[in-house]
Coordinates of C-alpha atoms and ligand atoms in Angstrom, one line a residue:
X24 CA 0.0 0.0 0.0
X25 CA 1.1 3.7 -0.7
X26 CA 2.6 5.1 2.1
X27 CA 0.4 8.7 2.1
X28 CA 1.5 11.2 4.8
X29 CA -1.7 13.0 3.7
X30 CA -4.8 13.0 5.7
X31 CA -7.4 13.8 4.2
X32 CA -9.0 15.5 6.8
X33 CA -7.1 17.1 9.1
X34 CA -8.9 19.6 10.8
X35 CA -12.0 18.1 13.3
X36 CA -14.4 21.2 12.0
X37 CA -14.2 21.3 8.2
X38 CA -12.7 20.6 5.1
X39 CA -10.3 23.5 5.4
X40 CA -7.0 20.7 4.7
X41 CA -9.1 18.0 3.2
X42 CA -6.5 17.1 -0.1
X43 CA -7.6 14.6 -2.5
X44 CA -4.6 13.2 -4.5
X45 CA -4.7 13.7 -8.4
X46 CA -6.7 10.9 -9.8
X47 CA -6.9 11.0 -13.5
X48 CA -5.5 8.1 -15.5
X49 CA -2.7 10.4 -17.4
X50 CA 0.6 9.5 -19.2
X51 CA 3.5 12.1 -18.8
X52 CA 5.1 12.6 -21.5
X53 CA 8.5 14.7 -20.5
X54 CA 10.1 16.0 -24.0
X55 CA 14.1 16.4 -23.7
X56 CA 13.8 13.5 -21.1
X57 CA 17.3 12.7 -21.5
X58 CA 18.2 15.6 -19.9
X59 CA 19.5 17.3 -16.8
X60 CA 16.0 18.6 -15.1
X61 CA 14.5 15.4 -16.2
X62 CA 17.2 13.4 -13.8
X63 CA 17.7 15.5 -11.4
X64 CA 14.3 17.2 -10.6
X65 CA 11.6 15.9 -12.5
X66 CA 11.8 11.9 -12.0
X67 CA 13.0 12.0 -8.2
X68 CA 9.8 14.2 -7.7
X69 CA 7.2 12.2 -9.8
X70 CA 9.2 9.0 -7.8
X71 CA 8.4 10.7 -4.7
X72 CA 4.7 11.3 -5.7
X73 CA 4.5 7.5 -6.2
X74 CA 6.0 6.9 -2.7
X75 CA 3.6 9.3 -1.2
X76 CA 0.5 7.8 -3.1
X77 CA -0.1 11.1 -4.8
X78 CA 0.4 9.4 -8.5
X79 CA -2.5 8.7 -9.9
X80 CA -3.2 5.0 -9.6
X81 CA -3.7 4.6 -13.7
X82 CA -0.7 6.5 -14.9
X83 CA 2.6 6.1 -16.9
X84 CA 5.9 8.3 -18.2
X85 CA 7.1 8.5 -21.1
X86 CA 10.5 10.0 -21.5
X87 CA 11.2 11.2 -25.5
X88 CA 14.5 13.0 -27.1
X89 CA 16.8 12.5 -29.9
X90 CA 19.4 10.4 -27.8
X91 CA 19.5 6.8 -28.6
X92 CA 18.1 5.2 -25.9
X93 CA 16.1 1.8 -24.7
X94 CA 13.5 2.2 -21.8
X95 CA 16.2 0.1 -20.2
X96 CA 19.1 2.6 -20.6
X97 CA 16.4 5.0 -19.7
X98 CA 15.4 3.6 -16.9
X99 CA 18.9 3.1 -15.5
X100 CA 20.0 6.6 -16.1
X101 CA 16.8 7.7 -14.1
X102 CA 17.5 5.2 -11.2
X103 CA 21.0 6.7 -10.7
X104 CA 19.6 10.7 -10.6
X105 CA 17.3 9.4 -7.7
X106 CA 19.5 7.5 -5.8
X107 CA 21.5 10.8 -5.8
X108 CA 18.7 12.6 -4.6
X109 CA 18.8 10.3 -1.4
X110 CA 15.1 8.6 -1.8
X111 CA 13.8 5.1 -0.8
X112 CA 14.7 2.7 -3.5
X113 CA 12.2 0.0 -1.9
X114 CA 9.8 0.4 -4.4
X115 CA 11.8 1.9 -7.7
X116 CA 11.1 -2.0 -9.4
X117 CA 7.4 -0.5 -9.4
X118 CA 7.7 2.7 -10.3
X119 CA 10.2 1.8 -12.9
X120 CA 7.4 -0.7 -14.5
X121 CA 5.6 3.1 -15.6
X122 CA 8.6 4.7 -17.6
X123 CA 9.1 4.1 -21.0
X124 CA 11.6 5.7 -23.5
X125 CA 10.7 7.0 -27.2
X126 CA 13.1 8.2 -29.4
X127 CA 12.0 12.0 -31.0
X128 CA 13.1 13.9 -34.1
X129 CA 11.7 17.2 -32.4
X130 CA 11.7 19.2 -36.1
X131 CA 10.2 16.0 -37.8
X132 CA 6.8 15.9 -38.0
X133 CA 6.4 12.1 -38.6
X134 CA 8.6 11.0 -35.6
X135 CA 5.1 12.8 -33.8
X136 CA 2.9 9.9 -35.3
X137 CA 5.1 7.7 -33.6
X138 CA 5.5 9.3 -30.2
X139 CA 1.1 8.7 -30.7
X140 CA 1.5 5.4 -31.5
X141 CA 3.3 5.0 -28.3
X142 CA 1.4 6.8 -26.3
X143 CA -1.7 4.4 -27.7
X144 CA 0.0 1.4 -26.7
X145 CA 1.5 2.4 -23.1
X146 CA -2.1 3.9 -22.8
X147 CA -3.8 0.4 -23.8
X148 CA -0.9 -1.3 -21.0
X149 CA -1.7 1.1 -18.1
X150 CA -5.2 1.9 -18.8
X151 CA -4.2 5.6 -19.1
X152 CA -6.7 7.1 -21.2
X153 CA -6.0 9.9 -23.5
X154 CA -5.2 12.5 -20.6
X155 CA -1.6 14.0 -21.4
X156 CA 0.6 16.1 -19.4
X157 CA 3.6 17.1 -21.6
X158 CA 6.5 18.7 -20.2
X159 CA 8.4 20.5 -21.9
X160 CA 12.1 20.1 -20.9
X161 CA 14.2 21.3 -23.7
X162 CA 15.6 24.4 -24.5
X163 CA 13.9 27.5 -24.7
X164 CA 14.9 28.1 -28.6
X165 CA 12.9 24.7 -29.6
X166 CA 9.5 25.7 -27.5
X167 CA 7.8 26.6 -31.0
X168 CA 9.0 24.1 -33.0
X169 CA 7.9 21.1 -30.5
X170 CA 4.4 22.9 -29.6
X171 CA 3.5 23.8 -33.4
X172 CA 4.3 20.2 -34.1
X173 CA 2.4 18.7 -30.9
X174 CA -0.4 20.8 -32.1
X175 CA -0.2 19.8 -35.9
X176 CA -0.2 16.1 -35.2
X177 CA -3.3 16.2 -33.0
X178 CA -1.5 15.9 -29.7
X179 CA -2.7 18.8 -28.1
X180 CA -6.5 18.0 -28.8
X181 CA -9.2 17.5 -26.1
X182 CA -11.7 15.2 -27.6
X183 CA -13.9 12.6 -25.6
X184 CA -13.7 14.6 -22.2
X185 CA -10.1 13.8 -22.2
X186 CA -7.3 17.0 -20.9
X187 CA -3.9 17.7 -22.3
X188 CA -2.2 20.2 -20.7
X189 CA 1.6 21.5 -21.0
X190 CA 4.3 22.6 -18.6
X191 CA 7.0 25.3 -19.8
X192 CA 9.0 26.2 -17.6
X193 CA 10.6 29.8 -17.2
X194 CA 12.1 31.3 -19.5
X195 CA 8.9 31.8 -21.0
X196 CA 10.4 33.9 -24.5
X197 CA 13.5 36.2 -23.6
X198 CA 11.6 39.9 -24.1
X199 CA 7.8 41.1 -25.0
X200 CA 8.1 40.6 -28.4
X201 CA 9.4 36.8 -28.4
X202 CA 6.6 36.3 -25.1
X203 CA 4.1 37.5 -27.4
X204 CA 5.0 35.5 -30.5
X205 CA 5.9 32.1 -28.1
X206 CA 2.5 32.7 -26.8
X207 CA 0.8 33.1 -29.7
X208 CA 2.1 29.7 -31.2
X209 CA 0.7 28.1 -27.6
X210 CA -2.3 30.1 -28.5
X211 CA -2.9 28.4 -31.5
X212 CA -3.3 24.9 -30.8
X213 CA -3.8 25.1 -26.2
X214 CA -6.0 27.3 -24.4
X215 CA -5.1 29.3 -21.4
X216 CA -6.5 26.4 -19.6
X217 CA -4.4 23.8 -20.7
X218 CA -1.0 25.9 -20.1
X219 CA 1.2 25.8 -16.9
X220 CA 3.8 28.3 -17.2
X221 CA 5.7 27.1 -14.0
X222 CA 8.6 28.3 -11.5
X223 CA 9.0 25.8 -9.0
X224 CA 10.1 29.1 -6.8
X225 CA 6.7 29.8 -6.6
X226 CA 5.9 26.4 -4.6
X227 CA 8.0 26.5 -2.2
X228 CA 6.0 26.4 1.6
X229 CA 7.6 29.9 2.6
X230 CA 6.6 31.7 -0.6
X231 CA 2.6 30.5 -0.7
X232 CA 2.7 30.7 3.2
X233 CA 3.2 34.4 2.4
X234 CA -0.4 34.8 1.1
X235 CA -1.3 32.7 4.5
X236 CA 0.1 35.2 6.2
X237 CA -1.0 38.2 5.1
X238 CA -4.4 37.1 4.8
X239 CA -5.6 35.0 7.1
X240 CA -4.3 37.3 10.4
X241 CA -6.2 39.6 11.3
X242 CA -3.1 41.7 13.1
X243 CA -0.9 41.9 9.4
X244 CA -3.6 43.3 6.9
X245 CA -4.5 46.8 8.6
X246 CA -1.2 47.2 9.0
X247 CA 0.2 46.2 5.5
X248 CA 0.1 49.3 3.7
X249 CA 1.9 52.6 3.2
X250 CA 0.8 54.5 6.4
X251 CA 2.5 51.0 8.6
X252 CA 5.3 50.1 5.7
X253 CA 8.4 51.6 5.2
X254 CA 10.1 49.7 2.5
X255 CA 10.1 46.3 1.1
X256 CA 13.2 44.4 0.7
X257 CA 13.2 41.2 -1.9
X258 CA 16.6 39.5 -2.4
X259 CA 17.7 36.2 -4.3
X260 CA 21.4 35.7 -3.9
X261 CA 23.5 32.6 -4.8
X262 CA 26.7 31.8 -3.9
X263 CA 27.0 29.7 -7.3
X264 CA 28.5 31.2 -10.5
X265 CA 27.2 30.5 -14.1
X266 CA 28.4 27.0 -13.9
X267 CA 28.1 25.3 -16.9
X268 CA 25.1 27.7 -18.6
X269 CA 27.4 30.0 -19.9
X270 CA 25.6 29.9 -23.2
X271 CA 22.3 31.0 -21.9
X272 CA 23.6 33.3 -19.7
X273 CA 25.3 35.5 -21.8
X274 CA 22.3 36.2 -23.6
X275 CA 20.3 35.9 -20.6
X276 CA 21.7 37.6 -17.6
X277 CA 20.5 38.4 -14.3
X278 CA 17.5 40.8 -15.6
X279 CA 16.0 38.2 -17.7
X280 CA 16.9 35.4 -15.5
X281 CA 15.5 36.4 -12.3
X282 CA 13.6 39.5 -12.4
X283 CA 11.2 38.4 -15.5
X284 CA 9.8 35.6 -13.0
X285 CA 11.0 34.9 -9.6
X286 CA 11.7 38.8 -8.2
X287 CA 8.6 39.9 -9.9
X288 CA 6.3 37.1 -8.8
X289 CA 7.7 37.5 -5.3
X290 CA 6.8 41.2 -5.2
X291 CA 3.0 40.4 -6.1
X292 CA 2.8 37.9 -3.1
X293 CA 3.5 40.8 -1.3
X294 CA 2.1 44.0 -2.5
X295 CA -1.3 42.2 -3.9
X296 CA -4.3 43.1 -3.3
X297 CA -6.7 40.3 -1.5
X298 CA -8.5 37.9 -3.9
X299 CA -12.0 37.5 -2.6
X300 CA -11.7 33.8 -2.4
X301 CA -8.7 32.0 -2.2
X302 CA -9.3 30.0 -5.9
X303 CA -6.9 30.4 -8.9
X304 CA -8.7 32.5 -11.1
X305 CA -8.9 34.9 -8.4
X306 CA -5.7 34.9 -7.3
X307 CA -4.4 35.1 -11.2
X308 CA -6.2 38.1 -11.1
X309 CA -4.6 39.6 -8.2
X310 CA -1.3 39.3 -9.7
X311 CA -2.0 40.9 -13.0
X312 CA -3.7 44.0 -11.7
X313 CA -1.0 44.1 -9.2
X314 CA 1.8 44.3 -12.2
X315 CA -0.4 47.2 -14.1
X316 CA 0.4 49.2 -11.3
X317 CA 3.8 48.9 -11.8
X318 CA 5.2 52.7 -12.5
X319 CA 7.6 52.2 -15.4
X320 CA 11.4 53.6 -15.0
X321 CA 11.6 56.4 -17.0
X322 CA 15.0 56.1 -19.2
X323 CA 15.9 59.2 -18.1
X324 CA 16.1 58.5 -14.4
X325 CA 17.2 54.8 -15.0
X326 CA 20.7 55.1 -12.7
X327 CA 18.7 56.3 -9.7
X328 CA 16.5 53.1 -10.0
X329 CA 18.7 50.3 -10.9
X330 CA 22.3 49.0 -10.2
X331 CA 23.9 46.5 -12.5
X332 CA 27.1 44.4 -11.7
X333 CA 29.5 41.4 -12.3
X334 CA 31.2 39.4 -10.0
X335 CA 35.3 39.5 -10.2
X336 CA 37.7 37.0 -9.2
X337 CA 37.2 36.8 -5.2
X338 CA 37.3 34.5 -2.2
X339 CA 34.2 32.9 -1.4
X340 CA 33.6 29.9 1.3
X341 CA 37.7 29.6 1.6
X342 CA 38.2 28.7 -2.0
X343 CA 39.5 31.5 -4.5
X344 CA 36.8 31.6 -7.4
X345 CA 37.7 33.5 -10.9
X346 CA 35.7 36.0 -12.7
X347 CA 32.2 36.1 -14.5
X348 CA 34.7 36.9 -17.5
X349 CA 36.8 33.8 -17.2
X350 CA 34.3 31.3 -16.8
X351 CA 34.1 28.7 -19.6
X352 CA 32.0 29.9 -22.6
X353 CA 32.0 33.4 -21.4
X354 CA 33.3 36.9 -23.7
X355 CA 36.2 37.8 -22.3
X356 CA 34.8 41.4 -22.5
X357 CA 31.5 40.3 -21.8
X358 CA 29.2 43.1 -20.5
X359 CA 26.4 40.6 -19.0
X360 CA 25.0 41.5 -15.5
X361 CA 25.4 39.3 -13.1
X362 CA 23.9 41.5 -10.1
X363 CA 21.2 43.7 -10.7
X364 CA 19.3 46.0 -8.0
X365 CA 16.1 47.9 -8.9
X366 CA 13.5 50.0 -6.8
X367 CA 10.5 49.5 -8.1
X368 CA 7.0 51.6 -7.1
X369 CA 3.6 50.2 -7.3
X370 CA 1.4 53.1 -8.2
X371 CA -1.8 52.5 -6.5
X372 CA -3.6 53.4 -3.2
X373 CA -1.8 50.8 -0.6
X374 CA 2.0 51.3 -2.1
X375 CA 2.1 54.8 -3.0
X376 CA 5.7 55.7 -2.1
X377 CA 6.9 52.8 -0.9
X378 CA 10.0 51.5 -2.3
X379 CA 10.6 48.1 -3.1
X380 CA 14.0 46.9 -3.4
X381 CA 14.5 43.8 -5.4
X382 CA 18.3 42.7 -5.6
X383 CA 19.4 39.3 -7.0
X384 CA 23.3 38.1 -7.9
X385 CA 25.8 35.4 -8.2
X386 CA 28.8 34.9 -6.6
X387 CA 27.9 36.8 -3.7
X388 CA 29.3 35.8 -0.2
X389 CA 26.0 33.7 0.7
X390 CA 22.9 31.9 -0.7
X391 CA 19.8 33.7 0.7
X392 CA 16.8 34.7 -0.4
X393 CA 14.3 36.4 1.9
X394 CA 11.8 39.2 1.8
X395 CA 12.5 41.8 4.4
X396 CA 9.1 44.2 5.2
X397 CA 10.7 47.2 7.0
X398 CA 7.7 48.5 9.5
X399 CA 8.0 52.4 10.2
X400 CA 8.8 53.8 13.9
X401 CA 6.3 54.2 16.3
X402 CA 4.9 57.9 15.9
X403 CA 5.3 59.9 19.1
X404 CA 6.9 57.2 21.2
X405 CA 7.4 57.4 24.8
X406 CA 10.8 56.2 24.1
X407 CA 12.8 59.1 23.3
X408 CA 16.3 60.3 23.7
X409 CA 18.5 57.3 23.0
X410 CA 16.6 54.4 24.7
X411 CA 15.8 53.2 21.0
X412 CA 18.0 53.2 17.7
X413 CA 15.4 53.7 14.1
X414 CA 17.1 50.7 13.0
X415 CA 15.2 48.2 15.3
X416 CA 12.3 49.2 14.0
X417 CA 9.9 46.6 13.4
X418 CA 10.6 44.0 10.7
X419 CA 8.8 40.8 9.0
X420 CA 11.0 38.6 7.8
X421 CA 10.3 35.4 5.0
X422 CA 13.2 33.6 4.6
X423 CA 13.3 31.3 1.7
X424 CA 16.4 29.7 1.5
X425 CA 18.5 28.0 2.8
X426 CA 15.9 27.4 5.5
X427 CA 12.6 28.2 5.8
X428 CA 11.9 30.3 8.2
X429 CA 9.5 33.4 9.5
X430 CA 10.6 35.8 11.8
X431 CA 8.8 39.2 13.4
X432 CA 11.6 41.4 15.4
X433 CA 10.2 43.4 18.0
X434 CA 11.4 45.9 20.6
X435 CA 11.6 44.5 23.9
X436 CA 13.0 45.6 27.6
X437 CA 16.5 44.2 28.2
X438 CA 16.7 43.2 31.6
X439 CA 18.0 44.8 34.2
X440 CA 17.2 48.1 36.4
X441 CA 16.9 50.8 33.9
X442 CA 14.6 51.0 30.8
X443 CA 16.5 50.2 27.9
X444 CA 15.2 48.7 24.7
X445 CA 16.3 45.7 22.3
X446 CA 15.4 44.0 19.3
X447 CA 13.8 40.5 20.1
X448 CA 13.0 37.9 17.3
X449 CA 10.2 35.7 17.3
X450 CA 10.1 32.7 15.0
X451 CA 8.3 30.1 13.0
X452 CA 10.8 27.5 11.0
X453 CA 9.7 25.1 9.0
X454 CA 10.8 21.2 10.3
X455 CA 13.2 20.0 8.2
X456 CA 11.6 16.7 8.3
X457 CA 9.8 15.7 5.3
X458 CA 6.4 14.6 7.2
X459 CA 3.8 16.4 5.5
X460 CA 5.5 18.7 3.4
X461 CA 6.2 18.3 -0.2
X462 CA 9.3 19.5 -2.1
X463 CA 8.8 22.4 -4.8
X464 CA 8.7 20.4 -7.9
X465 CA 6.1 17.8 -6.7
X466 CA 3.8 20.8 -5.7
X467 CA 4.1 21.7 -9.1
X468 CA 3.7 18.5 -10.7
X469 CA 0.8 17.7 -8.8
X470 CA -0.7 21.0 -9.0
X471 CA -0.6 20.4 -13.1
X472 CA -1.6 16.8 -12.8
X473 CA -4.9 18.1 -11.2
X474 CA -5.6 21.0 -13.0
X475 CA -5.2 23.8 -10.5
X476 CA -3.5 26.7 -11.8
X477 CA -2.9 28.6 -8.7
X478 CA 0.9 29.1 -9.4
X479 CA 1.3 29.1 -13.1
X480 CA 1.7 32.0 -14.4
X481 CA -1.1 33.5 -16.8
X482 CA -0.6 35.2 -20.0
X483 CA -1.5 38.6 -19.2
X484 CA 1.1 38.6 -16.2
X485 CA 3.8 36.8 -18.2
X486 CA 3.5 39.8 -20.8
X487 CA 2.9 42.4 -17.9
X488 CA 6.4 41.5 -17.2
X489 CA 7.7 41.7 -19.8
X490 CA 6.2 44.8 -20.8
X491 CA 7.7 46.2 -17.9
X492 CA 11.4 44.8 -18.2
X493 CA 11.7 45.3 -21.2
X494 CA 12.4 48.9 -22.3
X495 CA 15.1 48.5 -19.0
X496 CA 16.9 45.8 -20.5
X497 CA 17.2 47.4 -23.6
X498 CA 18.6 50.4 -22.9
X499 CA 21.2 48.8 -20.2
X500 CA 21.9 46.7 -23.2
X501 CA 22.9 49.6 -25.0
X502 CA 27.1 48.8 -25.2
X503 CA 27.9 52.2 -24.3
X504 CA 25.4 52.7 -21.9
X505 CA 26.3 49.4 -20.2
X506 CA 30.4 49.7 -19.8
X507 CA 29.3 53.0 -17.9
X508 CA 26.4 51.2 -15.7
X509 CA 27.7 48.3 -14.9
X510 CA 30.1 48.2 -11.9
X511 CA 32.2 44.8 -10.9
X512 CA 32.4 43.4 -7.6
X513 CA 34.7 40.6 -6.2
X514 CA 33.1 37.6 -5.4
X515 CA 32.2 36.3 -2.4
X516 CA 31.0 40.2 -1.9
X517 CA 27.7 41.4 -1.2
X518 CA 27.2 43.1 -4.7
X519 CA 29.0 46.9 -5.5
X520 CA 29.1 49.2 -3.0
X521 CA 26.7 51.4 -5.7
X522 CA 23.8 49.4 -4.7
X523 CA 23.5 51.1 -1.5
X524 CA 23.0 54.7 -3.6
X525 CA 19.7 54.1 -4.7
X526 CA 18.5 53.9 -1.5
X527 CA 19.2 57.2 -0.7
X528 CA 17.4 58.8 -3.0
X529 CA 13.5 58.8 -3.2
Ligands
NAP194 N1 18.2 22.0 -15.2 C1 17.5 22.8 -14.4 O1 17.7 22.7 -13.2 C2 16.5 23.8 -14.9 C3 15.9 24.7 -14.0 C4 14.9 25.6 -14.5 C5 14.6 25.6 -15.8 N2 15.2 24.7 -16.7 C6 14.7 24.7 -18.1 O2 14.2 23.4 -18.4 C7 14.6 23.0 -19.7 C8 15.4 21.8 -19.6 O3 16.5 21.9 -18.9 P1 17.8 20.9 -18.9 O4 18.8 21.5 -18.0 O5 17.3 19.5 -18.7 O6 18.3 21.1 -20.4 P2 19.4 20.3 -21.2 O7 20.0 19.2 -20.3 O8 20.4 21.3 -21.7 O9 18.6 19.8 -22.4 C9 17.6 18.8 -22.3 C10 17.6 17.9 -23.5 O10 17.3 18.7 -24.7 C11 18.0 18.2 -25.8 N3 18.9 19.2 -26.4 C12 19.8 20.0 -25.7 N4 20.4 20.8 -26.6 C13 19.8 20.6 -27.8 C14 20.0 21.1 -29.1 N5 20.9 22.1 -29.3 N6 19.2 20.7 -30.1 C15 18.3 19.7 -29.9 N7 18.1 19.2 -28.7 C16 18.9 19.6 -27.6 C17 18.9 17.1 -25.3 O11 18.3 15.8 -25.5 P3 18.6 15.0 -26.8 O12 19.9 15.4 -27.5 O13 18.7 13.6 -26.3 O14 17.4 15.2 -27.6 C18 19.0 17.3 -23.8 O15 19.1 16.1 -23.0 C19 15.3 24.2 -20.3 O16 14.4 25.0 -21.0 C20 15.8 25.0 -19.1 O17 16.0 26.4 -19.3 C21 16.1 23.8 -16.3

């Protein structure tokens, strides 16, 4: 029997926590399965799922790419990425009996009729039905060619009450334009309802317990607004340099690859406005009203909103680490941000004036991200004349990663026989045991096995986005414009020291 750490009802006076696993009959069908998300993320997760009893009972995965492969090669390839990932191999002899391996010309229309005919006879073995979740886990430049062609060939059809959704996973184009024409191809052959545009970011516990949060106490709400708020801090550092993505990320860099999705999507959680009901739609909503109020950054003023740098050679953890610009497969006179720091306004009732900082690099001296909600001071307090410093004021704290953790500071008396105030943390971490809490991808994957679209990302937002990024990436990608914008720090750093100077001014 499935070994489910799931109750379905956990709470004595409702339904509140009831959760009913996914049970369509479904084959997954992961495209580019012979490659590193597929072994490392997506298989340990979906092998997870099984161990949970969160797979649908009736279900199968097919892998397909060009690489010449068996299902048994497959299979063993896929064994080895899980036992990395530390799991329970006790049942991998059944899981394994659901993969299956198909080779795919992904520019060659025929090689789809046989990826159907596969999927007809794995559906005929496991009773799977026509459901079909593709997952689209090659690189971004053959997304068009592989969803024209699933389309063409019929794949992306719902007849006979079956569903056949698709999973893309950020970078959903690289700028509006290519966002609007990538969508557009989606457009023609999936609804809005059959797309999950994903970032498993987005599923971790701290980042959706930050709409738990905000809305269901009554002590945050009244107080989440400009009149409370001073500023809003949103940060995603990693320690790690552009490893072996050096291709992408030259064209890429830190603009497109972290603030078209994760820093943006982070800031909605935050600055939202409540849905009336905590359902997908509603929520989707939210989010893209919540990016029209985005006040654009003027050209003209561009320095005093943004910061752009690139890590140098530098010590980090010890270990001497070189230079963005010696890293295999990188210009040595590349000009690619590897840092970037932008304050951002939201123009609308709650935000007016608040500044929100959103800050994101490599090779900086630790791996954190967080979001920082800087209260204001107590008006008129009765503690005056040095019994409290400004920068205790109070402070929210979601911490992402490593760990995930909540904290409040707070002022409190420090003991003793005069009155003397200092800061005082309360905290909520999550256990780092695994009972009842479900890693980032399988959130996802279950999310898009039962057709809840909570944290994909919907067209209009995606475009929002983009419509918002892009005239900034543009002109910092202006050569001239970038050599005199874009400052270098050492690694192992906590960014340039320039970042600090667009906090000064308002
Ligand atoms: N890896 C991650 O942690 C991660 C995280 C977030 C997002 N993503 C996104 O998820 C997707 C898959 O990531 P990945 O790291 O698994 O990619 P990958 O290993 O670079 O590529 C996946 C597969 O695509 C095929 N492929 C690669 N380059 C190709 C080319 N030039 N022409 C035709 N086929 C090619 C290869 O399979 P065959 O040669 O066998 O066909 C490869 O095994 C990408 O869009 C990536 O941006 C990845």
């Amino acid at each position: 029997m499935p070994n489910t750490v799931f109750s379905t009802e956990i709470l004595p006076d409702g339904n509140a926590c009831r959760y009913d696993p996914p049970r369509d009959p479904c084959i997954i069908v992961i495209l580019g399965a012979s490659g590193d998300l597929t072994s490392r993320k997506i298989i340990p997760s979906l092998y997870q799922l099984f161990l949970l009893g969160l797979l649908p009972r009736d279900c199968a995965v097919l892998g397909c790419a060009r690489s010449k492969l068996d299902t048994a090669e497959f299979c063993s390839r896929l064994k080895q990425g899980v036992l990395e990932a530390g799991a329970d191999m006790s049942r991998w002899d059944d899981f394994s009996d659901k993969l299956y391996y198909h080779e795919l010309v992904y520019e060659e229309k025929f090689s789809y009729g046989g990826l159907a005919e596969t999927m007809e006879q794995i559906s005929r073995t496991h009773q799977t039905g026509k459901n079909s979740l593709y997952y689209l886990a090659i690189p971004p430049f053959l997304f068009e060619t592989v969803i024209t062609l699933l389309g063409q060939t019929g794949l992306a059809r719902e007849t006979e009450g079956c569903w056949r959704r698709i999973i893309i996973e950020k970078p959903f184009g690289s700028d509006l334009e290519s966002a609007v024409r990538l969508d557009g191809i989606l457009g023609n052959f999936f609804h809005e309802q059959q797309i999950y545009r994903i970032d498993h970011y987005l599923a971790k516990e701290t980042v959706q317990n930050i709409l738990a949060f905000r809305f269901a106490n009554s002590i945050l709400e009244p107080l989440w607004n400009r009149k409370y708020i001073e500023s809003v801090d949103i940060c995603a550092l990693e320690t790690l340099g552009v490893e072996h993505r050096a291709g992408y990320y030259e064209k890429a860099g830190v603009l497109r690859d972290m603030f078209q999705n994760h820093m943006l999507q982070l800031l909605s959680l935050v600055a939202m406005e409540p849905p009336t009901q905590f359902l997908s739609e509603n929520v989707r909503s939210r989010k893209a009203k919540l990016f029209q109020a985005l006040r654009p950054i003027n050209t003209e003023s561009i320095n005093d909103h943004i910061v752009l740098g690139q890590y140098t050679e530098g010590a980090l953890e010890g270990h001497l680490v070189q230079g963005y610009r010696r890293e295999p497969g990188v210009d040595m006179q590349s000009l690619t941000p590897t840092f970037a720091c932008m304050k951002v306004f939201i123009d609308n009732k709650r935000w007016q004036g608040v500044p929100f900082y959103l800050t994101s690099g490599k090779r900086m001296g630790e791996k954190q991200t967080k979001i920082t909600v800087q209260f204001k001071g107590v008006s008129r307090s009765v503690f005056r004349n040095g019994m409290m410093s400004s920068d205790s004021n109070n402070r929210l704290t979601f911490l992402i990663q490593p760990r995930e953790k909540i904290s409040i500071s707070f002022r409190a008396k420090n003991p003793g026989p005069v009155m003397c105030l200092r800061p005082i943390d309360l905290e909520f971490c999550y256990d780092s045991d695994r009972e009842g809490k479900i890693d980032a991808y399988e959130k996802v994957l279950i999310d898009c096995l039962k057709g809840d679209q909570m944290l994909s990302l919907r067209q209009d937002s995606e475009e929002l986005c983009w419509a918002f990024l892009t005239p900034l990436i543009e002109d910092c990608e202006q050569c001239i414009r970038t050599e005199s914008i874009l400052h270098f720090y050492p690694a192992g750093s906590s960014g340039p020291v320039e970042a600090d100077k667009i906090r000064l001014n308002k």
